PDB file of N, CA and C in Angstrom:
ATOM      1  N   MET K   1      12.705  -4.425 -37.157  1.00 47.00           N
ATOM      2  CA  MET K   1      12.519  -5.007 -36.543  1.00 47.00           C
ATOM      3  C   MET K   1      11.012  -5.495 -35.674  1.00 47.00           C
ATOM      4  N   GLU K   2      10.546  -6.801 -36.054  1.00 51.00           N
ATOM      5  CA  GLU K   2       9.776  -6.919 -35.319  1.00 51.00           C
ATOM      6  C   GLU K   2      10.491  -7.839 -34.023  1.00 51.00           C
ATOM      7  N   PRO K   3       9.630  -7.808 -32.919  1.00 44.00           N
ATOM      8  CA  PRO K   3      10.087  -7.853 -31.406  1.00 44.00           C
ATOM      9  C   PRO K   3       9.764  -9.919 -31.647  1.00 44.00           C
ATOM     10  N   ASP K   4      10.724 -10.142 -30.779  1.00 45.00           N
ATOM     11  CA  ASP K   4      10.293 -11.767 -31.224  1.00 45.00           C
ATOM     12  C   ASP K   4       9.091 -12.684 -30.315  1.00 45.00           C
ATOM     13  N   PRO K   5       8.103 -13.310 -30.627  1.00 44.00           N
ATOM     14  CA  PRO K   5       7.342 -13.792 -29.864  1.00 44.00           C
ATOM     15  C   PRO K   5       7.493 -14.607 -28.980  1.00 44.00           C
ATOM     16  N   SER K   6       8.330 -15.371 -28.637  1.00 46.00           N
ATOM     17  CA  SER K   6       8.966 -16.419 -27.686  1.00 46.00           C
ATOM     18  C   SER K   6       9.706 -15.568 -26.831  1.00 46.00           C
ATOM     19  N   GLN K   7       9.841 -14.641 -26.995  1.00 46.00           N
ATOM     20  CA  GLN K   7      10.731 -13.661 -25.702  1.00 46.00           C
ATOM     21  C   GLN K   7       9.530 -12.686 -24.982  1.00 46.00           C
ATOM     22  N   SER K   8       7.984 -12.825 -25.521  1.00 43.00           N
ATOM     23  CA  SER K   8       7.859 -11.588 -25.332  1.00 43.00           C
ATOM     24  C   SER K   8       6.636 -12.595 -23.533  1.00 43.00           C
ATOM     25  N   PRO K   9       6.359 -12.535 -22.435  1.00 44.00           N
ATOM     26  CA  PRO K   9       5.704 -12.902 -21.429  1.00 44.00           C
ATOM     27  C   PRO K   9       3.763 -13.212 -21.725  1.00 44.00           C
ATOM     28  N   THR K  10       3.774 -14.521 -21.036  1.00 48.00           N
ATOM     29  CA  THR K  10       2.565 -14.842 -21.790  1.00 48.00           C
ATOM     30  C   THR K  10       1.462 -14.654 -21.352  1.00 48.00           C
ATOM     31  N   GLY K  11       2.235 -14.527 -19.918  1.00 54.00           N
ATOM     32  CA  GLY K  11       0.957 -14.271 -18.421  1.00 54.00           C
ATOM     33  C   GLY K  11       0.329 -12.889 -18.087  1.00 54.00           C
ATOM     34  N   GLY K  12       0.270 -12.315 -17.322  1.00 73.00           N
ATOM     35  CA  GLY K  12       0.009 -10.838 -16.861  1.00 73.00           C
ATOM     36  C   GLY K  12       1.246  -9.978 -16.315  1.00 73.00           C
ATOM     37  N   SER K  13       1.408  -9.293 -16.369  1.00 90.00           N
ATOM     38  CA  SER K  13       2.613  -8.064 -15.495  1.00 90.00           C
ATOM     39  C   SER K  13       2.497  -8.547 -13.835  1.00 90.00           C
ATOM     40  N   SER K  14       3.786  -8.090 -13.637  1.00 95.00           N
ATOM     41  CA  SER K  14       4.354  -8.341 -12.500  1.00 95.00           C
ATOM     42  C   SER K  14       3.978  -6.700 -11.927  1.00 95.00           C
ATOM     43  N   SER K  15       3.342  -6.497 -10.764  1.00 96.00           N
ATOM     44  CA  SER K  15       4.134  -4.642 -10.098  1.00 96.00           C
ATOM     45  C   SER K  15       4.403  -5.020  -8.434  1.00 96.00           C
ATOM     46  N   LEU K  16       4.397  -3.727  -8.209  1.00 97.00           N
ATOM     47  CA  LEU K  16       4.670  -3.398  -6.675  1.00 97.00           C
ATOM     48  C   LEU K  16       3.246  -2.582  -6.422  1.00 97.00           C
ATOM     49  N   ILE K  17       2.665  -2.769  -5.361  1.00 96.00           N
ATOM     50  CA  ILE K  17       1.450  -2.182  -4.486  1.00 96.00           C
ATOM     51  C   ILE K  17       1.783  -1.440  -3.511  1.00 96.00           C
ATOM     52  N   PHE K  18       2.115  -0.091  -3.344  1.00 95.00           N
ATOM     53  CA  PHE K  18       2.943   0.247  -2.388  1.00 95.00           C
ATOM     54  C   PHE K  18       1.000   0.617  -0.950  1.00 95.00           C
ATOM     55  N   LEU K  19       1.500  -0.422  -0.051  1.00 95.00           N
ATOM     56  CA  LEU K  19      -0.158  -0.263   0.757  1.00 95.00           C
ATOM     57  C   LEU K  19       0.362   0.923   1.652  1.00 95.00           C
ATOM     58  N   GLY K  20       1.540   1.578   2.016  1.00 93.00           N
ATOM     59  CA  GLY K  20       1.414   2.440   2.986  1.00 93.00           C
ATOM     60  C   GLY K  20       3.294   3.226   2.506  1.00 93.00           C
ATOM     61  N   THR K  21       2.933   4.422   3.238  1.00 91.00           N
ATOM     62  CA  THR K  21       4.419   5.126   2.735  1.00 91.00           C
ATOM     63  C   THR K  21       4.185   5.858   4.298  1.00 91.00           C
ATOM     64  N   GLY K  22       3.968   5.661   4.831  1.00 87.00           N
ATOM     65  CA  GLY K  22       3.725   6.969   6.153  1.00 87.00           C
ATOM     66  C   GLY K  22       4.974   6.402   6.923  1.00 87.00           C
ATOM     67  N   CYS K  23       5.027   7.406   7.905  1.00 84.00           N
ATOM     68  CA  CYS K  23       6.404   6.910   9.141  1.00 84.00           C
ATOM     69  C   CYS K  23       5.151   6.115   9.829  1.00 84.00           C
ATOM     70  N   SER K  24       6.418   5.608  10.960  1.00 83.00           N
ATOM     71  CA  SER K  24       6.324   4.225  11.701  1.00 83.00           C
ATOM     72  C   SER K  24       4.686   4.745  12.852  1.00 83.00           C
ATOM     73  N   GLY K  25       4.199   5.747  13.225  1.00 83.00           N
ATOM     74  CA  GLY K  25       2.922   6.164  13.757  1.00 83.00           C
ATOM     75  C   GLY K  25       2.245   6.521  12.599  1.00 83.00           C
ATOM     76  N   ALA K  26       2.068   6.659  11.771  1.00 89.00           N
ATOM     77  CA  ALA K  26       1.041   6.756  10.655  1.00 89.00           C
ATOM     78  C   ALA K  26       0.912   8.183  10.458  1.00 89.00           C
ATOM     79  N   LEU K  27      -0.144   8.519   9.419  1.00 90.00           N
ATOM     80  CA  LEU K  27      -0.526  10.043   9.649  1.00 90.00           C
ATOM     81  C   LEU K  27      -2.317   9.866   8.748  1.00 90.00           C
ATOM     82  N   PRO K  28      -3.109  10.156  10.129  1.00 90.00           N
ATOM     83  CA  PRO K  28      -2.639  12.149  10.346  1.00 90.00           C
ATOM     84  C   PRO K  28      -2.450  11.570  11.986  1.00 90.00           C
ATOM     85  N   ASP K  29      -1.520  11.515  13.022  1.00 88.00           N
ATOM     86  CA  ASP K  29      -1.183  11.049  13.906  1.00 88.00           C
ATOM     87  C   ASP K  29      -2.516  11.636  15.114  1.00 88.00           C
ATOM     88  N   ALA K  30      -2.351  10.530  16.345  1.00 86.00           N
ATOM     89  CA  ALA K  30      -3.817  10.616  16.716  1.00 86.00           C
ATOM     90  C   ALA K  30      -3.565  11.516  17.961  1.00 86.00           C
ATOM     91  N   ARG K  31      -2.058  11.895  18.146  1.00 87.00           N
ATOM     92  CA  ARG K  31      -2.169  12.305  19.374  1.00 87.00           C
ATOM     93  C   ARG K  31      -2.412  14.173  18.965  1.00 87.00           C
ATOM     94  N   CYS K  32      -2.010  14.276  18.143  1.00 86.00           N
ATOM     95  CA  CYS K  32      -3.071  15.929  17.479  1.00 86.00           C
ATOM     96  C   CYS K  32      -3.500  15.790  17.085  1.00 86.00           C
ATOM     97  N   LEU K  33      -4.918  15.205  16.684  1.00 84.00           N
ATOM     98  CA  LEU K  33      -6.102  14.877  16.901  1.00 84.00           C
ATOM     99  C   LEU K  33      -6.792  15.254  17.771  1.00 84.00           C
ATOM    100  N   LEU K  34      -6.272  14.583  18.922  1.00 89.00           N
ATOM    101  CA  LEU K  34      -6.557  14.081  20.239  1.00 89.00           C
ATOM    102  C   LEU K  34      -6.589  15.473  21.251  1.00 89.00           C
ATOM    103  N   LYS K  35      -5.074  15.992  20.678  1.00 88.00           N
ATOM    104  CA  LYS K  35      -4.746  16.991  22.004  1.00 88.00           C
ATOM    105  C   LYS K  35      -4.178  17.961  21.122  1.00 88.00           C
ATOM    106  N   PRO K  36      -4.821  18.951  20.435  1.00 85.00           N
ATOM    107  CA  PRO K  36      -4.093  19.608  19.075  1.00 85.00           C
ATOM    108  C   PRO K  36      -3.914  21.144  19.796  1.00 85.00           C
ATOM    109  N   SER K  37      -2.469  20.882  19.161  1.00 85.00           N
ATOM    110  CA  SER K  37      -1.293  22.098  19.549  1.00 85.00           C
ATOM    111  C   SER K  37      -1.674  23.291  19.433  1.00 85.00           C
ATOM    112  N   THR K  38      -1.184  24.316  19.861  1.00 87.00           N
ATOM    113  CA  THR K  38      -1.962  25.862  19.303  1.00 87.00           C
ATOM    114  C   THR K  38      -0.393  26.473  18.242  1.00 87.00           C
ATOM    115  N   PRO K  39      -0.742  26.737  17.323  1.00 87.00           N
ATOM    116  CA  PRO K  39      -1.593  27.011  16.203  1.00 87.00           C
ATOM    117  C   PRO K  39      -1.956  25.009  16.117  1.00 87.00           C
ATOM    118  N   PRO K  40      -2.902  24.344  15.719  1.00 84.00           N
ATOM    119  CA  PRO K  40      -2.570  22.990  15.147  1.00 84.00           C
ATOM    120  C   PRO K  40      -1.937  22.603  14.237  1.00 84.00           C
ATOM    121  N   CYS K  41      -1.242  21.167  14.380  1.00 87.00           N
ATOM    122  CA  CYS K  41      -0.241  20.430  13.505  1.00 87.00           C
ATOM    123  C   CYS K  41      -0.786  20.824  11.773  1.00 87.00           C
ATOM    124  N   ALA K  42      -0.127  20.975  10.703  1.00 89.00           N
ATOM    125  CA  ALA K  42      -0.668  21.203   9.396  1.00 89.00           C
ATOM    126  C   ALA K  42      -0.783  19.721   8.703  1.00 89.00           C
ATOM    127  N   VAL K  43       0.171  19.413   9.108  1.00 89.00           N
ATOM    128  CA  VAL K  43      -0.066  17.935   8.426  1.00 89.00           C
ATOM    129  C   VAL K  43      -1.160  17.512   8.868  1.00 89.00           C
ATOM    130  N   CYS K  44      -1.496  17.231  10.286  1.00 89.00           N
ATOM    131  CA  CYS K  44      -2.571  16.007  10.732  1.00 89.00           C
ATOM    132  C   CYS K  44      -3.586  16.785  10.492  1.00 89.00           C
ATOM    133  N   SER K  45      -4.111  17.731  10.364  1.00 88.00           N
ATOM    134  CA  SER K  45      -5.118  18.705  10.314  1.00 88.00           C
ATOM    135  C   SER K  45      -5.585  18.661   8.831  1.00 88.00           C
ATOM    136  N   MET K  46      -4.726  18.527   7.826  1.00 89.00           N
ATOM    137  CA  MET K  46      -4.956  18.424   5.944  1.00 89.00           C
ATOM    138  C   MET K  46      -5.087  16.970   5.895  1.00 89.00           C
ATOM    139  N   GLY K  47      -4.646  15.809   6.912  1.00 89.00           N
ATOM    140  CA  GLY K  47      -4.703  14.644   6.679  1.00 89.00           C
ATOM    141  C   GLY K  47      -6.418  14.043   6.911  1.00 89.00           C
ATOM    142  N   ILE K  48      -6.684  15.145   7.769  1.00 88.00           N
ATOM    143  CA  ILE K  48      -8.942  14.829   8.422  1.00 88.00           C
ATOM    144  C   ILE K  48      -9.389  15.958   7.100  1.00 88.00           C
ATOM    145  N   SER K  49      -8.820  16.480   6.772  1.00 89.00           N
ATOM    146  CA  SER K  49      -9.277  17.209   5.654  1.00 89.00           C
ATOM    147  C   SER K  49     -10.354  16.935   4.359  1.00 89.00           C
ATOM    148  N   GLN K  50     -10.010  15.638   4.089  1.00 89.00           N
ATOM    149  CA  GLN K  50     -10.246  14.909   2.742  1.00 89.00           C
ATOM    150  C   GLN K  50     -10.364  13.732   2.921  1.00 89.00           C
ATOM    151  N   PRO K  51     -11.142  12.807   2.245  1.00 89.00           N
ATOM    152  CA  PRO K  51     -11.124  11.493   2.092  1.00 89.00           C
ATOM    153  C   PRO K  51      -9.944  10.988   1.944  1.00 89.00           C
ATOM    154  N   PRO K  52      -9.030   9.466   2.377  1.00 86.00           N
ATOM    155  CA  PRO K  52      -8.135   9.121   2.793  1.00 86.00           C
ATOM    156  C   PRO K  52      -7.594   8.895   0.978  1.00 86.00           C
ATOM    157  N   GLU K  53      -9.078   8.173   0.346  1.00 83.00           N
ATOM    158  CA  GLU K  53      -7.981   7.796  -0.608  1.00 83.00           C
ATOM    159  C   GLU K  53      -7.421   8.796  -1.901  1.00 83.00           C
ATOM    160  N   GLY K  54      -7.770  10.202  -1.921  1.00 85.00           N
ATOM    161  CA  GLY K  54      -6.886  11.293  -2.697  1.00 85.00           C
ATOM    162  C   GLY K  54      -6.443  12.411  -1.491  1.00 85.00           C
ATOM    163  N   ASN K  55      -5.882  11.774  -0.301  1.00 89.00           N
ATOM    164  CA  ASN K  55      -5.188  12.787   0.363  1.00 89.00           C
ATOM    165  C   ASN K  55      -3.481  12.057   0.877  1.00 89.00           C
ATOM    166  N   PRO K  56      -3.364  13.325   0.089  1.00 89.00           N
ATOM    167  CA  PRO K  56      -1.705  12.501   0.653  1.00 89.00           C
ATOM    168  C   PRO K  56      -0.987  12.746   2.051  1.00 89.00           C
ATOM    169  N   ASN K  57      -1.671  13.422   2.228  1.00 89.00           N
ATOM    170  CA  ASN K  57      -0.863  13.545   3.790  1.00 89.00           C
ATOM    171  C   ASN K  57      -1.953  12.414   4.748  1.00 89.00           C
ATOM    172  N   TYR K  58      -2.454  10.966   4.939  1.00 91.00           N
ATOM    173  CA  TYR K  58      -3.403  10.342   5.106  1.00 91.00           C
ATOM    174  C   TYR K  58      -2.547   9.429   5.179  1.00 91.00           C
ATOM    175  N   ARG K  59      -1.699   9.140   5.758  1.00 92.00           N
ATOM    176  CA  ARG K  59      -0.188   7.815   5.471  1.00 92.00           C
ATOM    177  C   ARG K  59      -0.433   6.989   6.245  1.00 92.00           C
ATOM    178  N   LEU K  60      -0.476   5.370   5.877  1.00 93.00           N
ATOM    179  CA  LEU K  60      -0.732   4.184   6.164  1.00 93.00           C
ATOM    180  C   LEU K  60       1.001   3.850   6.575  1.00 93.00           C
ATOM    181  N   ASN K  61       1.278   3.114   7.901  1.00 93.00           N
ATOM    182  CA  ASN K  61       2.430   2.672   7.906  1.00 93.00           C
ATOM    183  C   ASN K  61       3.434   1.814   6.731  1.00 93.00           C
ATOM    184  N   THR K  62       4.693   2.448   6.649  1.00 94.00           N
ATOM    185  CA  THR K  62       5.284   1.764   5.495  1.00 94.00           C
ATOM    186  C   THR K  62       5.244   0.505   5.093  1.00 94.00           C
ATOM    187  N   SER K  63       4.620  -0.561   4.261  1.00 96.00           N
ATOM    188  CA  SER K  63       4.531  -1.825   3.798  1.00 96.00           C
ATOM    189  C   SER K  63       4.831  -1.716   1.925  1.00 96.00           C
ATOM    190  N   LEU K  64       5.133  -2.875   1.518  1.00 97.00           N
ATOM    191  CA  LEU K  64       4.722  -3.166  -0.212  1.00 97.00           C
ATOM    192  C   LEU K  64       4.444  -4.359  -0.260  1.00 97.00           C
ATOM    193  N   LEU K  65       3.323  -4.997  -1.424  1.00 98.00           N
ATOM    194  CA  LEU K  65       3.476  -6.125  -1.992  1.00 98.00           C
ATOM    195  C   LEU K  65       3.927  -6.288  -3.356  1.00 98.00           C
ATOM    196  N   ILE K  66       4.227  -7.235  -3.213  1.00 98.00           N
ATOM    197  CA  ILE K  66       4.535  -7.916  -4.751  1.00 98.00           C
ATOM    198  C   ILE K  66       4.193  -8.592  -5.116  1.00 98.00           C
ATOM    199  N   ASP K  67       3.543  -8.388  -6.631  1.00 98.00           N
ATOM    200  CA  ASP K  67       2.959  -9.271  -6.767  1.00 98.00           C
ATOM    201  C   ASP K  67       3.359  -9.432  -7.976  1.00 98.00           C
ATOM    202  N   TYR K  68       3.879 -10.903  -7.797  1.00 98.00           N
ATOM    203  CA  TYR K  68       4.755 -11.560  -8.790  1.00 98.00           C
ATOM    204  C   TYR K  68       3.825 -12.260  -9.599  1.00 98.00           C
ATOM    205  N   CYS K  69       4.314 -12.471 -11.683  1.00 96.00           N
ATOM    206  CA  CYS K  69       2.822 -12.859 -11.939  1.00 96.00           C
ATOM    207  C   CYS K  69       3.719 -13.843 -12.714  1.00 96.00           C
ATOM    208  N   HIS K  70       3.455 -15.091 -12.831  1.00 94.00           N
ATOM    209  CA  HIS K  70       4.659 -16.346 -13.499  1.00 94.00           C
ATOM    210  C   HIS K  70       3.949 -16.084 -15.534  1.00 94.00           C
ATOM    211  N   ASP K  71       4.324 -16.613 -15.713  1.00 92.00           N
ATOM    212  CA  ASP K  71       4.780 -16.857 -17.104  1.00 92.00           C
ATOM    213  C   ASP K  71       3.246 -17.525 -17.570  1.00 92.00           C
ATOM    214  N   ASP K  72       2.489 -18.543 -17.035  1.00 93.00           N
ATOM    215  CA  ASP K  72       1.403 -19.497 -16.592  1.00 93.00           C
ATOM    216  C   ASP K  72       0.217 -18.207 -16.158  1.00 93.00           C
ATOM    217  N   GLY K  73       0.374 -17.223 -15.514  1.00 93.00           N
ATOM    218  CA  GLY K  73      -0.644 -16.532 -14.740  1.00 93.00           C
ATOM    219  C   GLY K  73      -0.765 -17.026 -13.576  1.00 93.00           C
ATOM    220  N   THR K  74      -0.415 -17.836 -13.125  1.00 95.00           N
ATOM    221  CA  THR K  74      -0.466 -17.476 -11.533  1.00 95.00           C
ATOM    222  C   THR K  74       0.549 -16.437 -10.713  1.00 95.00           C
ATOM    223  N   HIS K  75       0.028 -15.945 -10.078  1.00 96.00           N
ATOM    224  CA  HIS K  75       0.659 -14.952  -9.237  1.00 96.00           C
ATOM    225  C   HIS K  75       1.110 -15.459  -7.787  1.00 96.00           C
ATOM    226  N   LYS K  76       2.178 -14.424  -7.482  1.00 98.00           N
ATOM    227  CA  LYS K  76       2.815 -15.140  -5.892  1.00 98.00           C
ATOM    228  C   LYS K  76       2.741 -13.893  -5.172  1.00 98.00           C
ATOM    229  N   TYR K  77       2.316 -13.575  -4.064  1.00 98.00           N
ATOM    230  CA  TYR K  77       2.288 -12.401  -3.026  1.00 98.00           C
ATOM    231  C   TYR K  77       3.305 -12.211  -2.294  1.00 98.00           C
ATOM    232  N   ILE K  78       3.593 -11.199  -2.036  1.00 98.00           N
ATOM    233  CA  ILE K  78       5.221 -11.193  -1.096  1.00 98.00           C
ATOM    234  C   ILE K  78       4.699 -10.180  -0.684  1.00 98.00           C
ATOM    235  N   LEU K  79       4.523 -10.354   0.763  1.00 98.00           N
ATOM    236  CA  LEU K  79       4.415  -9.149   1.357  1.00 98.00           C
ATOM    237  C   LEU K  79       5.933  -8.476   2.721  1.00 98.00           C
ATOM    238  N   ILE K  80       6.115  -7.453   1.920  1.00 97.00           N
ATOM    239  CA  ILE K  80       7.241  -6.701   2.517  1.00 97.00           C
ATOM    240  C   ILE K  80       6.807  -5.473   3.857  1.00 97.00           C
ATOM    241  N   ASP K  81       7.320  -5.745   5.030  1.00 95.00           N
ATOM    242  CA  ASP K  81       7.063  -4.953   6.297  1.00 95.00           C
ATOM    243  C   ASP K  81       5.358  -4.938   6.597  1.00 95.00           C
ATOM    244  N   ILE K  82       4.829  -5.936   7.604  1.00 92.00           N
ATOM    245  CA  ILE K  82       3.615  -5.766   8.227  1.00 92.00           C
ATOM    246  C   ILE K  82       3.968  -5.191   9.477  1.00 92.00           C
ATOM    247  N   GLY K  83       2.638  -3.249   9.572  1.00 90.00           N
ATOM    248  CA  GLY K  83       2.291  -2.805  10.675  1.00 90.00           C
ATOM    249  C   GLY K  83       1.509  -2.254  11.687  1.00 90.00           C
ATOM    250  N   LYS K  84       1.858  -1.630  12.284  1.00 92.00           N
ATOM    251  CA  LYS K  84       0.001  -1.295  13.020  1.00 92.00           C
ATOM    252  C   LYS K  84      -0.830  -1.158  12.300  1.00 92.00           C
ATOM    253  N   THR K  85      -1.174  -0.403  11.071  1.00 93.00           N
ATOM    254  CA  THR K  85      -2.505  -0.307  10.261  1.00 93.00           C
ATOM    255  C   THR K  85      -2.433  -1.304   9.502  1.00 93.00           C
ATOM    256  N   PHE K  86      -1.751  -2.761   9.207  1.00 95.00           N
ATOM    257  CA  PHE K  86      -2.350  -3.557   8.067  1.00 95.00           C
ATOM    258  C   PHE K  86      -3.508  -4.012   7.808  1.00 95.00           C
ATOM    259  N   ARG K  87      -3.855  -4.066   8.758  1.00 95.00           N
ATOM    260  CA  ARG K  87      -5.726  -4.653   9.008  1.00 95.00           C
ATOM    261  C   ARG K  87      -6.359  -3.563   7.869  1.00 95.00           C
ATOM    262  N   GLU K  88      -6.230  -2.466   7.978  1.00 94.00           N
ATOM    263  CA  GLU K  88      -6.530  -1.365   6.717  1.00 94.00           C
ATOM    264  C   GLU K  88      -5.858  -0.920   6.002  1.00 94.00           C
ATOM    265  N   GLN K  89      -4.821  -1.330   6.117  1.00 95.00           N
ATOM    266  CA  GLN K  89      -4.039  -2.079   4.420  1.00 95.00           C
ATOM    267  C   GLN K  89      -4.802  -2.977   3.273  1.00 95.00           C
ATOM    268  N   VAL K  90      -4.638  -4.307   4.445  1.00 96.00           N
ATOM    269  CA  VAL K  90      -5.720  -5.069   3.929  1.00 96.00           C
ATOM    270  C   VAL K  90      -7.158  -4.233   3.863  1.00 96.00           C
ATOM    271  N   LEU K  91      -8.423  -3.938   4.148  1.00 94.00           N
ATOM    272  CA  LEU K  91      -9.411  -3.675   4.169  1.00 94.00           C
ATOM    273  C   LEU K  91      -9.635  -2.812   2.590  1.00 94.00           C
ATOM    274  N   ARG K  92      -8.181  -1.616   2.542  1.00 92.00           N
ATOM    275  CA  ARG K  92      -8.572  -1.175   1.582  1.00 92.00           C
ATOM    276  C   ARG K  92      -7.688  -1.618   0.121  1.00 92.00           C
ATOM    277  N   TRP K  93      -6.604  -2.153   0.394  1.00 93.00           N
ATOM    278  CA  TRP K  93      -5.566  -2.214  -1.092  1.00 93.00           C
ATOM    279  C   TRP K  93      -5.943  -3.113  -1.404  1.00 93.00           C
ATOM    280  N   PHE K  94      -6.285  -4.778  -0.385  1.00 96.00           N
ATOM    281  CA  PHE K  94      -6.337  -6.028  -0.864  1.00 96.00           C
ATOM    282  C   PHE K  94      -7.595  -6.635  -1.829  1.00 96.00           C
ATOM    283  N   VAL K  95      -8.719  -5.682  -1.401  1.00 93.00           N
ATOM    284  CA  VAL K  95      -9.661  -5.437  -1.653  1.00 93.00           C
ATOM    285  C   VAL K  95      -9.951  -4.979  -3.433  1.00 93.00           C
ATOM    286  N   HIS K  96      -9.224  -3.856  -3.101  1.00 92.00           N
ATOM    287  CA  HIS K  96      -8.913  -2.931  -4.492  1.00 92.00           C
ATOM    288  C   HIS K  96      -8.734  -4.177  -5.314  1.00 92.00           C
ATOM    289  N   HIS K  97      -7.394  -4.397  -4.958  1.00 94.00           N
ATOM    290  CA  HIS K  97      -6.013  -4.889  -5.848  1.00 94.00           C
ATOM    291  C   HIS K  97      -6.709  -6.501  -6.476  1.00 94.00           C
ATOM    292  N   LYS K  98      -8.096  -6.905  -5.510  1.00 95.00           N
ATOM    293  CA  LYS K  98      -8.445  -8.314  -5.680  1.00 95.00           C
ATOM    294  C   LYS K  98      -7.333  -9.503  -5.318  1.00 95.00           C
ATOM    295  N   VAL K  99      -6.316  -8.997  -4.328  1.00 97.00           N
ATOM    296  CA  VAL K  99      -5.300 -10.208  -3.769  1.00 97.00           C
ATOM    297  C   VAL K  99      -6.055 -11.275  -2.872  1.00 97.00           C
ATOM    298  N   PRO K 100      -5.736 -12.488  -2.663  1.00 96.00           N
ATOM    299  CA  PRO K 100      -6.391 -13.157  -2.485  1.00 96.00           C
ATOM    300  C   PRO K 100      -5.850 -13.800  -1.598  1.00 96.00           C
ATOM    301  N   TYR K 101      -4.618 -13.990  -1.047  1.00 97.00           N
ATOM    302  CA  TYR K 101      -3.648 -14.540   0.265  1.00 97.00           C
ATOM    303  C   TYR K 101      -2.271 -13.800  -0.135  1.00 97.00           C
ATOM    304  N   VAL K 102      -1.687 -13.848   0.731  1.00 97.00           N
ATOM    305  CA  VAL K 102      -0.155 -13.596   1.322  1.00 97.00           C
ATOM    306  C   VAL K 102       0.700 -15.479   1.390  1.00 97.00           C
ATOM    307  N   ASP K 103       1.485 -15.227  -0.493  1.00 98.00           N
ATOM    308  CA  ASP K 103       2.409 -16.624   0.017  1.00 98.00           C
ATOM    309  C   ASP K 103       3.529 -16.100   0.838  1.00 98.00           C
ATOM    310  N   SER K 104       3.832 -14.902   1.068  1.00 98.00           N
ATOM    311  CA  SER K 104       5.596 -14.598   1.790  1.00 98.00           C
ATOM    312  C   SER K 104       5.202 -13.583   2.406  1.00 98.00           C
ATOM    313  N   MET K 105       5.637 -13.094   3.911  1.00 97.00           N
ATOM    314  CA  MET K 105       5.554 -11.992   4.586  1.00 97.00           C
ATOM    315  C   MET K 105       7.509 -11.625   5.252  1.00 97.00           C
ATOM    316  N   LEU K 106       8.114 -10.602   4.897  1.00 95.00           N
ATOM    317  CA  LEU K 106       9.436  -9.951   5.056  1.00 95.00           C
ATOM    318  C   LEU K 106       8.829  -9.415   5.981  1.00 95.00           C
ATOM    319  N   TYR K 107       8.951  -9.221   7.635  1.00 84.00           N
ATOM    320  CA  TYR K 107       9.046  -8.370   8.631  1.00 84.00           C
ATOM    321  C   TYR K 107      10.335  -8.349   9.276  1.00 84.00           C
TER     322      TYR K 107
END
């Protein structure tokens, strides 16, 4: 059976963009880096051992961006939870995903 073309979307696809998945203080924790314990905190030490882009121990505050794409191809951007690392999230992920604005915020 062939798919019904009238039922397929004509625009792009919607997506979820995880801007941050860390704790409320983010990782690595500044306290661990400024005044390390003995032995040093393993998670925070690993958090600075490699670039943030591919580092599972470098995490920004929890936040999610919904990129909702209408059938006509226009987008609506809904931001959920704005934390202390929002500026870094915008610089890293909004630029990467070419997000030009936010339509709604839930915090």
